One Martini backbone bead per residue (centre of mass of N, CA, C, O) as a GRO file, in nm:
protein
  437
    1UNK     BB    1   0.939  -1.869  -2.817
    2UNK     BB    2   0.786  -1.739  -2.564
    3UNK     BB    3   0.523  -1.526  -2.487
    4UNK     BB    4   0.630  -1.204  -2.314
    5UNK     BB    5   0.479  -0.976  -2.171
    6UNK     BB    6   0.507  -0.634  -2.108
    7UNK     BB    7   0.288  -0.573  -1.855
    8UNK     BB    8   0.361  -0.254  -1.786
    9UNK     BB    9   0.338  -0.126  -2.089
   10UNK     BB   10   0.078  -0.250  -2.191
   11UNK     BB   11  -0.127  -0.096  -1.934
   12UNK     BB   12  -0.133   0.166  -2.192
   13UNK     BB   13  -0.331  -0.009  -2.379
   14UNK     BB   14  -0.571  -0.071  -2.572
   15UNK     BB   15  -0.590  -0.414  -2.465
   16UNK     BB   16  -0.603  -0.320  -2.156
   17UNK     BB   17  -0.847  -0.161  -2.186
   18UNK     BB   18  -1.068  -0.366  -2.292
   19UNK     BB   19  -1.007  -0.583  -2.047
   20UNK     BB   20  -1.081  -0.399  -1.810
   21UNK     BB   21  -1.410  -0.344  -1.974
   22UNK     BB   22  -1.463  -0.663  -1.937
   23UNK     BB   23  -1.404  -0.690  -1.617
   24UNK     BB   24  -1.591  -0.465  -1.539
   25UNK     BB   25  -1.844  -0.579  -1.591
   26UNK     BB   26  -1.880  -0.831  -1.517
   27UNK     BB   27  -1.829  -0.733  -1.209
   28UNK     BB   28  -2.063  -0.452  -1.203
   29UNK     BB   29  -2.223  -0.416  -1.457
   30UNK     BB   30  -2.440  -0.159  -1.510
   31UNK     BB   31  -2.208   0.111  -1.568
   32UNK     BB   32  -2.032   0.350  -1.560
   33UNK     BB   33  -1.786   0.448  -1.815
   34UNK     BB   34  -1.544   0.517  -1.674
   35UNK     BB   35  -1.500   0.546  -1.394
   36UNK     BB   36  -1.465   0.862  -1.153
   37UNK     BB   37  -1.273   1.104  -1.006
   38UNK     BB   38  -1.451   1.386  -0.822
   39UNK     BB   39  -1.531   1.700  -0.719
   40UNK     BB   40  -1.679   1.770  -0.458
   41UNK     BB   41  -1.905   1.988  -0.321
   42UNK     BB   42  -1.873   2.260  -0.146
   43UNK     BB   43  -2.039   2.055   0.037
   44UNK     BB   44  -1.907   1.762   0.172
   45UNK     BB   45  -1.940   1.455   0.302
   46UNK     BB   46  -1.843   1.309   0.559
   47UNK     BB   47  -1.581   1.092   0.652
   48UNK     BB   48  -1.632   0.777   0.736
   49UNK     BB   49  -1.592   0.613   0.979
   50UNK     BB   50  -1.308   0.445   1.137
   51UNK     BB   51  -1.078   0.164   1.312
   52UNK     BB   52  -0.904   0.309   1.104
   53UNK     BB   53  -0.574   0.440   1.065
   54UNK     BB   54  -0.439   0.687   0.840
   55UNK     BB   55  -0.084   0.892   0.776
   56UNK     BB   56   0.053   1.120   0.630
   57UNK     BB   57   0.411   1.143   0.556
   58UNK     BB   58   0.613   1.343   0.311
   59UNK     BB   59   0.874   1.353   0.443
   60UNK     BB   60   1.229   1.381   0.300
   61UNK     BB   61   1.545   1.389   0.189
   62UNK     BB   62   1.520   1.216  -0.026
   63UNK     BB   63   1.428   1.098  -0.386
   64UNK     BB   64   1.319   0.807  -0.516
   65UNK     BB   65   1.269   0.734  -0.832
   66UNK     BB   66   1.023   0.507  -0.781
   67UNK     BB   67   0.838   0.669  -0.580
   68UNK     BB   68   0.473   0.679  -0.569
   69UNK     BB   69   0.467   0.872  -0.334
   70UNK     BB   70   0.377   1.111  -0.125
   71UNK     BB   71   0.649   1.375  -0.179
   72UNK     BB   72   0.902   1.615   0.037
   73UNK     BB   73   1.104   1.772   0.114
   74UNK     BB   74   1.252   1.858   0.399
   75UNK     BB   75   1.120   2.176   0.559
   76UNK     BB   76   1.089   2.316   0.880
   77UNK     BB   77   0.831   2.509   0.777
   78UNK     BB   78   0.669   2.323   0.652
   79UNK     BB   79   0.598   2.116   0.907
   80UNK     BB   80   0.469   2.298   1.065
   81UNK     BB   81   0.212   2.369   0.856
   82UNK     BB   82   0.154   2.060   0.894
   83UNK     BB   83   0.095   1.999   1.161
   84UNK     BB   84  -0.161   2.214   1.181
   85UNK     BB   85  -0.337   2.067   0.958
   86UNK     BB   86  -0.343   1.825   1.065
   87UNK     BB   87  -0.450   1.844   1.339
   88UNK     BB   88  -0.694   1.983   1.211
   89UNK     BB   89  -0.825   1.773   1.149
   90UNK     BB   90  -0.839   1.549   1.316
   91UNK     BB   91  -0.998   1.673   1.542
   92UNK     BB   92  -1.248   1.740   1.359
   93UNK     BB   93  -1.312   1.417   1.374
   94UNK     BB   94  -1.319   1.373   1.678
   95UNK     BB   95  -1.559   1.543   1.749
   96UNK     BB   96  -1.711   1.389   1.647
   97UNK     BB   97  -1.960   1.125   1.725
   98UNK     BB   98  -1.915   0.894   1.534
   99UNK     BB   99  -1.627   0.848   1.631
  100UNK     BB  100  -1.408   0.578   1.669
  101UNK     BB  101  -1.270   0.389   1.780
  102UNK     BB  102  -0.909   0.216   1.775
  103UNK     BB  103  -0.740  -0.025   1.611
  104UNK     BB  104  -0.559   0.116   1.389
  105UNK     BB  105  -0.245   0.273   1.337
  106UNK     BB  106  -0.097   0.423   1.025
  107UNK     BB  107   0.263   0.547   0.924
  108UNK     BB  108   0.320   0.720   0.609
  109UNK     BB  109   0.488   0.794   0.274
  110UNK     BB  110   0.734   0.892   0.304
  111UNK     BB  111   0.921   0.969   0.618
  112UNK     BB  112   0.827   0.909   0.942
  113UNK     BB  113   1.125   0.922   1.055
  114UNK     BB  114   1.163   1.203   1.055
  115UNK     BB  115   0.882   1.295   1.233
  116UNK     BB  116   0.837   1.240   1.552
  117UNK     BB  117   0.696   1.477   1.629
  118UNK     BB  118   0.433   1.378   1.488
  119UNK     BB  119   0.403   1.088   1.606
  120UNK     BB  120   0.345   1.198   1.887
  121UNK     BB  121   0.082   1.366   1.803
  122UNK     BB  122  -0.069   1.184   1.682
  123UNK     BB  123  -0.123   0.981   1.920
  124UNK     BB  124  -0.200   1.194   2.183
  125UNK     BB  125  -0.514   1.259   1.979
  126UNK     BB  126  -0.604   0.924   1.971
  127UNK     BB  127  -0.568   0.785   2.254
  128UNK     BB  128  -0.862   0.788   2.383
  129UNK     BB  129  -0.942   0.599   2.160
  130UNK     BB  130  -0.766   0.387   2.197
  131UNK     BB  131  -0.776   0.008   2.179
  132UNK     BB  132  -0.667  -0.223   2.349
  133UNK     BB  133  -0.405  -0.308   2.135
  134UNK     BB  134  -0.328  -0.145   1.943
  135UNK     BB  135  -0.181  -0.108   1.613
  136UNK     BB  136   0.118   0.053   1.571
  137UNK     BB  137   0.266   0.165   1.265
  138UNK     BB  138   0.586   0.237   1.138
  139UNK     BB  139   0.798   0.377   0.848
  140UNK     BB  140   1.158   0.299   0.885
  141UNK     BB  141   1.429   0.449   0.798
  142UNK     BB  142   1.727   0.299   0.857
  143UNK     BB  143   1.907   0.574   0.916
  144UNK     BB  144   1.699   0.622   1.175
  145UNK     BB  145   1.777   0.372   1.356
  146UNK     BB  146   1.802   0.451   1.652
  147UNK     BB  147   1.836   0.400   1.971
  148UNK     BB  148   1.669   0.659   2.033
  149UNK     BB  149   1.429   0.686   1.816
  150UNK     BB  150   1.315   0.373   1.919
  151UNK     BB  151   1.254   0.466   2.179
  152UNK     BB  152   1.042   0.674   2.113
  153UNK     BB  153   0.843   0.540   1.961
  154UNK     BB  154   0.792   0.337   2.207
  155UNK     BB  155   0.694   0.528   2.412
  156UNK     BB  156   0.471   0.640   2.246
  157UNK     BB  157   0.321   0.347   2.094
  158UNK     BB  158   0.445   0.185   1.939
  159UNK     BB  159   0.461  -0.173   1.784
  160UNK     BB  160   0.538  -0.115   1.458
  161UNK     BB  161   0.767  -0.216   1.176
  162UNK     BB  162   0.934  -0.071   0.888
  163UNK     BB  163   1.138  -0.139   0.672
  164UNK     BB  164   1.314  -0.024   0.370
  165UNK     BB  165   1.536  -0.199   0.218
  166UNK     BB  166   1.504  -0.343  -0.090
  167UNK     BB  167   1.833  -0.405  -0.034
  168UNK     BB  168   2.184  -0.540   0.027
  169UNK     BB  169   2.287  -0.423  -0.239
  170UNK     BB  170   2.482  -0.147  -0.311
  171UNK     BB  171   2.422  -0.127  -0.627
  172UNK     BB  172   2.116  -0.096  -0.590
  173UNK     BB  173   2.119   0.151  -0.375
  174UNK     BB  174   2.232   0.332  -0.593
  175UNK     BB  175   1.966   0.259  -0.792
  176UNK     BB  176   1.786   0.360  -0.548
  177UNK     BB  177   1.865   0.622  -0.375
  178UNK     BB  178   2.013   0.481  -0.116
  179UNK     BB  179   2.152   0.603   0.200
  180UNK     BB  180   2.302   0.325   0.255
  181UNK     BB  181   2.349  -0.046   0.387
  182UNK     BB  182   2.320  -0.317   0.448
  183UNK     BB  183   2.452  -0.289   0.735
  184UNK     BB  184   2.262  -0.042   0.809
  185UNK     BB  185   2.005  -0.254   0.808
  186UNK     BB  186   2.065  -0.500   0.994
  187UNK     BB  187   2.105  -0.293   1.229
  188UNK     BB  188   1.802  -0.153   1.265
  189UNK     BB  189   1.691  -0.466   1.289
  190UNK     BB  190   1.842  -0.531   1.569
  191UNK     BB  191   1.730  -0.300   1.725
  192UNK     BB  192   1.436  -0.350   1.698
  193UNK     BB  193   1.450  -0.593   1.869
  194UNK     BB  194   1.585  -0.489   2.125
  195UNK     BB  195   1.278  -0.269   2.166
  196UNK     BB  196   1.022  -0.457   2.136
  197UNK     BB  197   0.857  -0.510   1.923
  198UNK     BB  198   0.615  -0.687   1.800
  199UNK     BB  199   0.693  -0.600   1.507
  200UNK     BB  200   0.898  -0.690   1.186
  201UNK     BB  201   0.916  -0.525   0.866
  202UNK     BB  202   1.042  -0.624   0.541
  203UNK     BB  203   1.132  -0.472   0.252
  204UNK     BB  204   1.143  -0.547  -0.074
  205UNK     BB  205   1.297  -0.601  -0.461
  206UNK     BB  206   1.221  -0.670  -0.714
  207UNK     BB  207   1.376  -0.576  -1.063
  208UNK     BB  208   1.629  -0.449  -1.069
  209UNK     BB  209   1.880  -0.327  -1.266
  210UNK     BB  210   2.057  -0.546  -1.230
  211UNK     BB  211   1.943  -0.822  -1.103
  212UNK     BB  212   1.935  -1.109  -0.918
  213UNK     BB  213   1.812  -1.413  -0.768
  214UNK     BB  214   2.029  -1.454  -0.594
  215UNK     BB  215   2.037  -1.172  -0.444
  216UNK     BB  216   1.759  -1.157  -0.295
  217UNK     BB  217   1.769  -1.411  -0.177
  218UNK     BB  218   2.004  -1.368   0.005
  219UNK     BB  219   1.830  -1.086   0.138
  220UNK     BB  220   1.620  -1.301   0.279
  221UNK     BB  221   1.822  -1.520   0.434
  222UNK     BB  222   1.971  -1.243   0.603
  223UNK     BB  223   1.652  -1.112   0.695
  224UNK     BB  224   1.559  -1.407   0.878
  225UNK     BB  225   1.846  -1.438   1.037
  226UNK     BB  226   1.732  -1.119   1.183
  227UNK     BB  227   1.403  -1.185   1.284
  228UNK     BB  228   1.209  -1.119   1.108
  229UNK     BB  229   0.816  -1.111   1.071
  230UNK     BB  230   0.853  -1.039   0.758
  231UNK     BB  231   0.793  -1.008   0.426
  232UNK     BB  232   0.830  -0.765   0.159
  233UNK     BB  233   0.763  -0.852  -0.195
  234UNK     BB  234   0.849  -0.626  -0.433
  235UNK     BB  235   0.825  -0.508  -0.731
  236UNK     BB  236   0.926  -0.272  -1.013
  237UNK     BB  237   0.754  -0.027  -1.060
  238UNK     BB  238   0.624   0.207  -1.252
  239UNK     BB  239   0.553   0.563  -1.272
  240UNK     BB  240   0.500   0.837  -1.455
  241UNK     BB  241   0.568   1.039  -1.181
  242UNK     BB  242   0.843   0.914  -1.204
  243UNK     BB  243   1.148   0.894  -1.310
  244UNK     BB  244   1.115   0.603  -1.374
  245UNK     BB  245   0.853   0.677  -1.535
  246UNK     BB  246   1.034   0.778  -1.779
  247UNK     BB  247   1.113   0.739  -2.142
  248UNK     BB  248   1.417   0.677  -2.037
  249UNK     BB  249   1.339   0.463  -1.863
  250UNK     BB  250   1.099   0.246  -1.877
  251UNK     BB  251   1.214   0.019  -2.076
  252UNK     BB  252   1.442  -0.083  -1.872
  253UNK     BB  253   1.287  -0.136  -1.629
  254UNK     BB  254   1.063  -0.316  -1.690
  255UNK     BB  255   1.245  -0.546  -1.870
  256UNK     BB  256   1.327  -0.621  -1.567
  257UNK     BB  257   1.083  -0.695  -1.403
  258UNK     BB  258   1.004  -0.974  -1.605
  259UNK     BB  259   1.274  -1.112  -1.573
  260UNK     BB  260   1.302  -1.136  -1.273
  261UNK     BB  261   1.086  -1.223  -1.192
  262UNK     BB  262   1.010  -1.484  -1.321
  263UNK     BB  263   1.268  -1.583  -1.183
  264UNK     BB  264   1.189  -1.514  -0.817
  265UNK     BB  265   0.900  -1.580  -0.714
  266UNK     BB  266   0.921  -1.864  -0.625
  267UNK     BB  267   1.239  -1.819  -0.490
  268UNK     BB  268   1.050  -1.670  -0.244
  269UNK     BB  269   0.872  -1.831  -0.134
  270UNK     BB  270   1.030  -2.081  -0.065
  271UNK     BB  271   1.217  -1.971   0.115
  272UNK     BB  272   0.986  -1.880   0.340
  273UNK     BB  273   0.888  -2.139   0.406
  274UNK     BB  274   1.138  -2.268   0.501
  275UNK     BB  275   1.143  -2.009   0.759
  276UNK     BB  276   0.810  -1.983   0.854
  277UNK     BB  277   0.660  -1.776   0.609
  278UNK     BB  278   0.334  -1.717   0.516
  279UNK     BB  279   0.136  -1.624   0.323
  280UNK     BB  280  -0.053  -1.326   0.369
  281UNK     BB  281  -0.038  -1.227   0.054
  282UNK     BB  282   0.077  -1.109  -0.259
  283UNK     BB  283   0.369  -0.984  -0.088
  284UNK     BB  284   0.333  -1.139   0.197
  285UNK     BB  285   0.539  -1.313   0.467
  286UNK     BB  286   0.478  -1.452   0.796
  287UNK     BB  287   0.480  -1.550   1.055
  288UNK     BB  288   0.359  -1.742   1.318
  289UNK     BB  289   0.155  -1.545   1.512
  290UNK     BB  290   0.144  -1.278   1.317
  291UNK     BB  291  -0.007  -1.036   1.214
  292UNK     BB  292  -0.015  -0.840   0.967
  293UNK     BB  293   0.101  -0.597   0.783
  294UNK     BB  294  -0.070  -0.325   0.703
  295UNK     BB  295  -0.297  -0.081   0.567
  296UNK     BB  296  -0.566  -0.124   0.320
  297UNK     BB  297  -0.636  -0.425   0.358
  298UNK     BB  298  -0.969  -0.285   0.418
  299UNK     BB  299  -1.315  -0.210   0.460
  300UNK     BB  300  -1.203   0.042   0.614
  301UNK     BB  301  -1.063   0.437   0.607
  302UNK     BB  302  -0.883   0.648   0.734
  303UNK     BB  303  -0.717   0.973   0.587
  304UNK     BB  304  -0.437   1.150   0.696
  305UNK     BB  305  -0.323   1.394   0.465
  306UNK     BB  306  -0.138   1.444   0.207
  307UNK     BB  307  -0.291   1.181   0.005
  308UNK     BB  308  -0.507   1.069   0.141
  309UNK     BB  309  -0.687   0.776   0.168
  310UNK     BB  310  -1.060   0.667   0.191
  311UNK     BB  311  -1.279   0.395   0.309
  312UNK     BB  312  -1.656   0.438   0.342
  313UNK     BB  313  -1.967   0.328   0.231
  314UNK     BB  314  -1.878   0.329  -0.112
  315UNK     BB  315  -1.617   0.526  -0.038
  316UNK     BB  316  -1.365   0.734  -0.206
  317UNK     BB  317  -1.074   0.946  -0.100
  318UNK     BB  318  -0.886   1.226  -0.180
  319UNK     BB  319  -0.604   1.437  -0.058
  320UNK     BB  320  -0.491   1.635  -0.163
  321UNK     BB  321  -0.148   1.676  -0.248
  322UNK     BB  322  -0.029   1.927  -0.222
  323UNK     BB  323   0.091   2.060   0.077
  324UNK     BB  324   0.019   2.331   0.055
  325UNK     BB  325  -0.256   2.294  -0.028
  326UNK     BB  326  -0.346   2.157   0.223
  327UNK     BB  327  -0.252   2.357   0.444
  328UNK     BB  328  -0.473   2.579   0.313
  329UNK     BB  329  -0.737   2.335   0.250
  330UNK     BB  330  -0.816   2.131   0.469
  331UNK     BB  331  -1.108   2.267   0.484
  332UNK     BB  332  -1.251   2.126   0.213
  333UNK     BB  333  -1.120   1.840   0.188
  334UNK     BB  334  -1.166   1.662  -0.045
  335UNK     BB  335  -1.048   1.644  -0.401
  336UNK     BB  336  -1.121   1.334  -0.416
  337UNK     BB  337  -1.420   1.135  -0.553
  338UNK     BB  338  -1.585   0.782  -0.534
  339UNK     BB  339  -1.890   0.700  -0.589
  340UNK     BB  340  -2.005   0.363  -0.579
  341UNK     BB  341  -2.153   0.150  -0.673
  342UNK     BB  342  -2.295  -0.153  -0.544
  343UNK     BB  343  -2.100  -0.319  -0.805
  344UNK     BB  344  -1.827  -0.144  -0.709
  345UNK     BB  345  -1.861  -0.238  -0.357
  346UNK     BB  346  -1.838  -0.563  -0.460
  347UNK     BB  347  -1.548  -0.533  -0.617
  348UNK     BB  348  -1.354  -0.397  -0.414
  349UNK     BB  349  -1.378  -0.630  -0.197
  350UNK     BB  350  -1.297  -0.850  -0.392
  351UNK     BB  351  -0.995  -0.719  -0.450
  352UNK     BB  352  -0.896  -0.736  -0.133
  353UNK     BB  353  -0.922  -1.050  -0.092
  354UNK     BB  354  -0.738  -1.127  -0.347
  355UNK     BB  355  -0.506  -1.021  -0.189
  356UNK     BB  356  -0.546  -1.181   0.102
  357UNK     BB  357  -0.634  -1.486  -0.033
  358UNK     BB  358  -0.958  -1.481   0.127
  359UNK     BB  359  -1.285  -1.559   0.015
  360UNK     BB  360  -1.521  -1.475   0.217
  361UNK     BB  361  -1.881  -1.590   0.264
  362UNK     BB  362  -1.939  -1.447   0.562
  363UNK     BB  363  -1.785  -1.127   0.515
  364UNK     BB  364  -1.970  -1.049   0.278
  365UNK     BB  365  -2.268  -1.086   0.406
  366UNK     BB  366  -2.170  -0.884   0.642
  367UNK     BB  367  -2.160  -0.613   0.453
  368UNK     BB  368  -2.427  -0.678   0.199
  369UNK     BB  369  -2.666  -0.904   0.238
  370UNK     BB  370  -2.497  -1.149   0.029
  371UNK     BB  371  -2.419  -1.369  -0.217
  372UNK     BB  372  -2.115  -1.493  -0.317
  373UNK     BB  373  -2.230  -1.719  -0.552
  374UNK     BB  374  -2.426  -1.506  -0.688
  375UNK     BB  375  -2.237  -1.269  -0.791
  376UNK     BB  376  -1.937  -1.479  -0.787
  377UNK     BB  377  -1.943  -1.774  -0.913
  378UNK     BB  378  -1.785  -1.760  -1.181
  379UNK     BB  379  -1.513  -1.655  -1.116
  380UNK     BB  380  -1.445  -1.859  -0.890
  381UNK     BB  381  -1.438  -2.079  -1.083
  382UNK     BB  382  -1.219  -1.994  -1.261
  383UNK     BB  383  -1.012  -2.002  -1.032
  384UNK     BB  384  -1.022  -2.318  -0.983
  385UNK     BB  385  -1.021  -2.440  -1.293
  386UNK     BB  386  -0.701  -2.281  -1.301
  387UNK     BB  387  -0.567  -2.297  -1.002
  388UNK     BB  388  -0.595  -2.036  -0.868
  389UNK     BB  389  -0.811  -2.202  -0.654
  390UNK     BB  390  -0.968  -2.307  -0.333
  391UNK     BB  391  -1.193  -2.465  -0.200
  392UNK     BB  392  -1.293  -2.359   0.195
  393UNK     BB  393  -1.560  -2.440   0.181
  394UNK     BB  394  -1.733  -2.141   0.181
  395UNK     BB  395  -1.466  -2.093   0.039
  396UNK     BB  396  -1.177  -1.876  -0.110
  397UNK     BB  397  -0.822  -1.970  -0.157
  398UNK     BB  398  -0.577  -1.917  -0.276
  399UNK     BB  399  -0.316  -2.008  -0.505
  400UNK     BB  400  -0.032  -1.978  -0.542
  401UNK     BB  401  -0.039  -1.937  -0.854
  402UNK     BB  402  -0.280  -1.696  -0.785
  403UNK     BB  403  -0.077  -1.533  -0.659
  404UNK     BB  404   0.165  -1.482  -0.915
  405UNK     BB  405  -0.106  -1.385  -1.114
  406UNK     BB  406  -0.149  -1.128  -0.953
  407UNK     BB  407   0.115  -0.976  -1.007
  408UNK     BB  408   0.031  -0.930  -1.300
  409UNK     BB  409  -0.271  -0.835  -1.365
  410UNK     BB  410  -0.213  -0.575  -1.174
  411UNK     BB  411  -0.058  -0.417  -1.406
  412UNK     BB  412  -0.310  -0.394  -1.576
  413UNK     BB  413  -0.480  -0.285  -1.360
  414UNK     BB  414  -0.468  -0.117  -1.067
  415UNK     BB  415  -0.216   0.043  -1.143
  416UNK     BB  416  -0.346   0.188  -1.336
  417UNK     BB  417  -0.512   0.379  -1.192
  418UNK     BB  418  -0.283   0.447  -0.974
  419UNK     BB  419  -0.160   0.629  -1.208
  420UNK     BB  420  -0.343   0.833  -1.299
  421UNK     BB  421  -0.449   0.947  -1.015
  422UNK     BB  422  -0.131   1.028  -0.931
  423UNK     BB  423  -0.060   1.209  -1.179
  424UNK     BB  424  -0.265   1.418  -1.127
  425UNK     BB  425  -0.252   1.485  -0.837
  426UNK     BB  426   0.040   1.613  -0.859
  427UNK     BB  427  -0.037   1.846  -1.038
  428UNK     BB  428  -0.333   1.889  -0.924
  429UNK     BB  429  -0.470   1.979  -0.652
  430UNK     BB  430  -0.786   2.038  -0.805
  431UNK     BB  431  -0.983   1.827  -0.963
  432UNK     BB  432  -1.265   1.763  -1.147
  433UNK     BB  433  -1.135   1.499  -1.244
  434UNK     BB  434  -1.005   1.113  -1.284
  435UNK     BB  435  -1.019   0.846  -1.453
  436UNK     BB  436  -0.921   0.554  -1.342
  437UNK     BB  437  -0.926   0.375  -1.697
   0.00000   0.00000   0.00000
């Protein structure tokens, strides 16, 4: 019988530390260890300028078991609370000289299609600043998406929709405690398309307990003759902080995202592509002729709201997470930075690169001053000669293979930081430090 590690399992052992202590110096070189956000200063650094907006709103109807992002129970005097410190933030960002027009505006949650009224406020915000053509984008539960909800939203300037459809099958939307159907998402894809949107991007979830291949498979191919223009295929990850990732459900949720996933990955891709939909990063297929939909997967980003992380000029700072600790903190700043080293903020540059499986040599250059084949040239040899990437020209574009050893490896890697790091910032509003690793 062949080998298979539960690598979600796995990525909280002690070899999973040593791995990653090794993968880190490799690429960082001399920095101390292991990284970590601390609280910064009484009086931190203002969060870096960027043409990039991301906002979150934390409000739910009900709260997801697996869901690891930053959110609470939708309460309208909470709301009310939160429009208050979220524009007063924002504002206070705008008032800089430095503040950048806007090229991309992205609301996640939380349920952003919950408080309309906050997303027309936040628009109204930043509007002065939009670039023509910029991209505004929202993620909308789907028995939200009335045709008067999106017709506001289109009004109001959203270009872009994503719904988090995650399955149509009955079973599964009940074991992730979503409260539709498929036929009413396969209906808000519908509305959404004769609204006018200029992309509409359905999230779907692989892996979870009792799910098979032929499942997915079929709501791959029912929500892409239903015209969606992206398709973003996530495995079910637990995080300690989540239901889900709780001792009694841990390793029931896990044990199927290994074998599901491994059943699945491949006939998720062919399936796409058979549809005319392009690998765009390692989670996401995109029709030809359209940008992909993404939030964070830029070189530089402002965000605002609980829980909201920036990033820009080797700076990453994350807000407070607690609702309340925002709304009553939220002029104290970030709750958590971390100031990256040189050799850290050209390794995190490289991580977002083989995310979106692009690595240009001549927009390292233009970042950092430095050539990619002098500082990364032995990794991405080792991702050639091993079938992960192939150069074209100077640059490295992972292929097929190296897209689905990158969902492998995340799991090891990348995961372990952000379950950490959202595990203590929900338990403490501020925290002294957090160990990424």
């Amino acid at each position: 019988m062949a080998f298979r590690p539960n690598l979600q399992r796995l990525r909280h052992g002690s070899l999973a530390s040593s791995l990653r202590r090794g993968l880190y110096c490799w690429l960082v070189g001399d920095a101390p260890w292991p990284p970590r956000f601390i609280r910064p200063d009484a009086e931190p650094a203002a969060v870096p300028p960027s043409r990039n907006i991301y906002v979150h709103l934390p409000f739910c109807q009900t709260i997801c078991p697996h869901c690891p992002y930053n959110k609470v129970r939708y309460d309208p005097p909470l709301v009310l609370g939160y429009r208050a410190a979220l524009l007063g933030e924002i504002t206070t960002y705008l008032a800089r000289d430095e503040a950048l027009p806007v090229d991309t505006l992205y609301f996640g949650g939380g349920t952003p299609s919950l408080t309309p009224e906050l997303v027309e406020d936040v628009i109204a915000a930043f509007r002065p600043r939009l670039e023509p053509g910029a991209q505004i984008a929202i993620e909308v539960y789907p028995l939200d998406a009335t045709d008067a909800l999106l017709g506001r939203l289109h009004a109001a300037g959203v270009t872009r929709i994503s719904f988090g459809v995650e399955s149509l099958q009955g079973a599964m939307l009940k074991r992730l405690a979503r409260r539709y159907t498929g036929a009413q998402a396969l209906g808000a894809i519908d509305r959404a398309k004769r609204a006018g949107f200029d992309m509409v991007d359905a999230n779907i979830i692989f892996g979870i307990p009792g799910q098979t291949r032929e499942e997915v498979i079929a709501d791959l191919a029912t929500l892409i003759e239903h015209g969606v223009d992206q398709i973003s295929a996530y495995p079910l990850f637990t995080f300690e902080h989540t239901p889900a990732g709780q001792p009694h459900h841990s390793r029931d949720y896990a044990r199927a995202v290994e074998r599901v996933r491994r059943a699945t990955q491949k006939s998720i891709a062919q399936t796409c592509r058979a549809a005319g939909l392009a690998r765009s990063c390692v989670w996401s297929f995109t029709r030809e002729g359209f940008s992909p939909y993404t939030t964070v997967t830029r070189t530089d980003y402002i965000g605002f709201g609980a829980g909201a992380g920036s990033l820009g000029r080797g700076r990453m700072s994350f807000n407070t997470f607690p609702v309340a600790s925002y709304i009553a903190g939220w002029r104290r700043g970030p709750a958590l930075v971390w100031e990256m080293t040189p050799g850290e903020a050209r390794a995190n540059w490289l991580y977002w690169a083989v995310y979106t499986l692009h690595v240009s040599a001549a927009d390292y250059q233009g970042q950092f001053g430095r050539a990619l084949e002098a500082d990364f040239g032995r990794f991405l040899f080792l991702l050639r000669t091993t079938g992960m990437a192939r150069r074209a020209g100077s640059d490295t574009r992972l292929t097929e293979r190296g897209a689905i050893w990158v969902h492998r490896v995340q799991s090891l890697f990348s995961l372990s930081g952000i379950d950490r790091v959202w595990t203590v910032c929900t338990r403490e509003a501020w925290p002294d430090a957090v160990p990424i690793f």
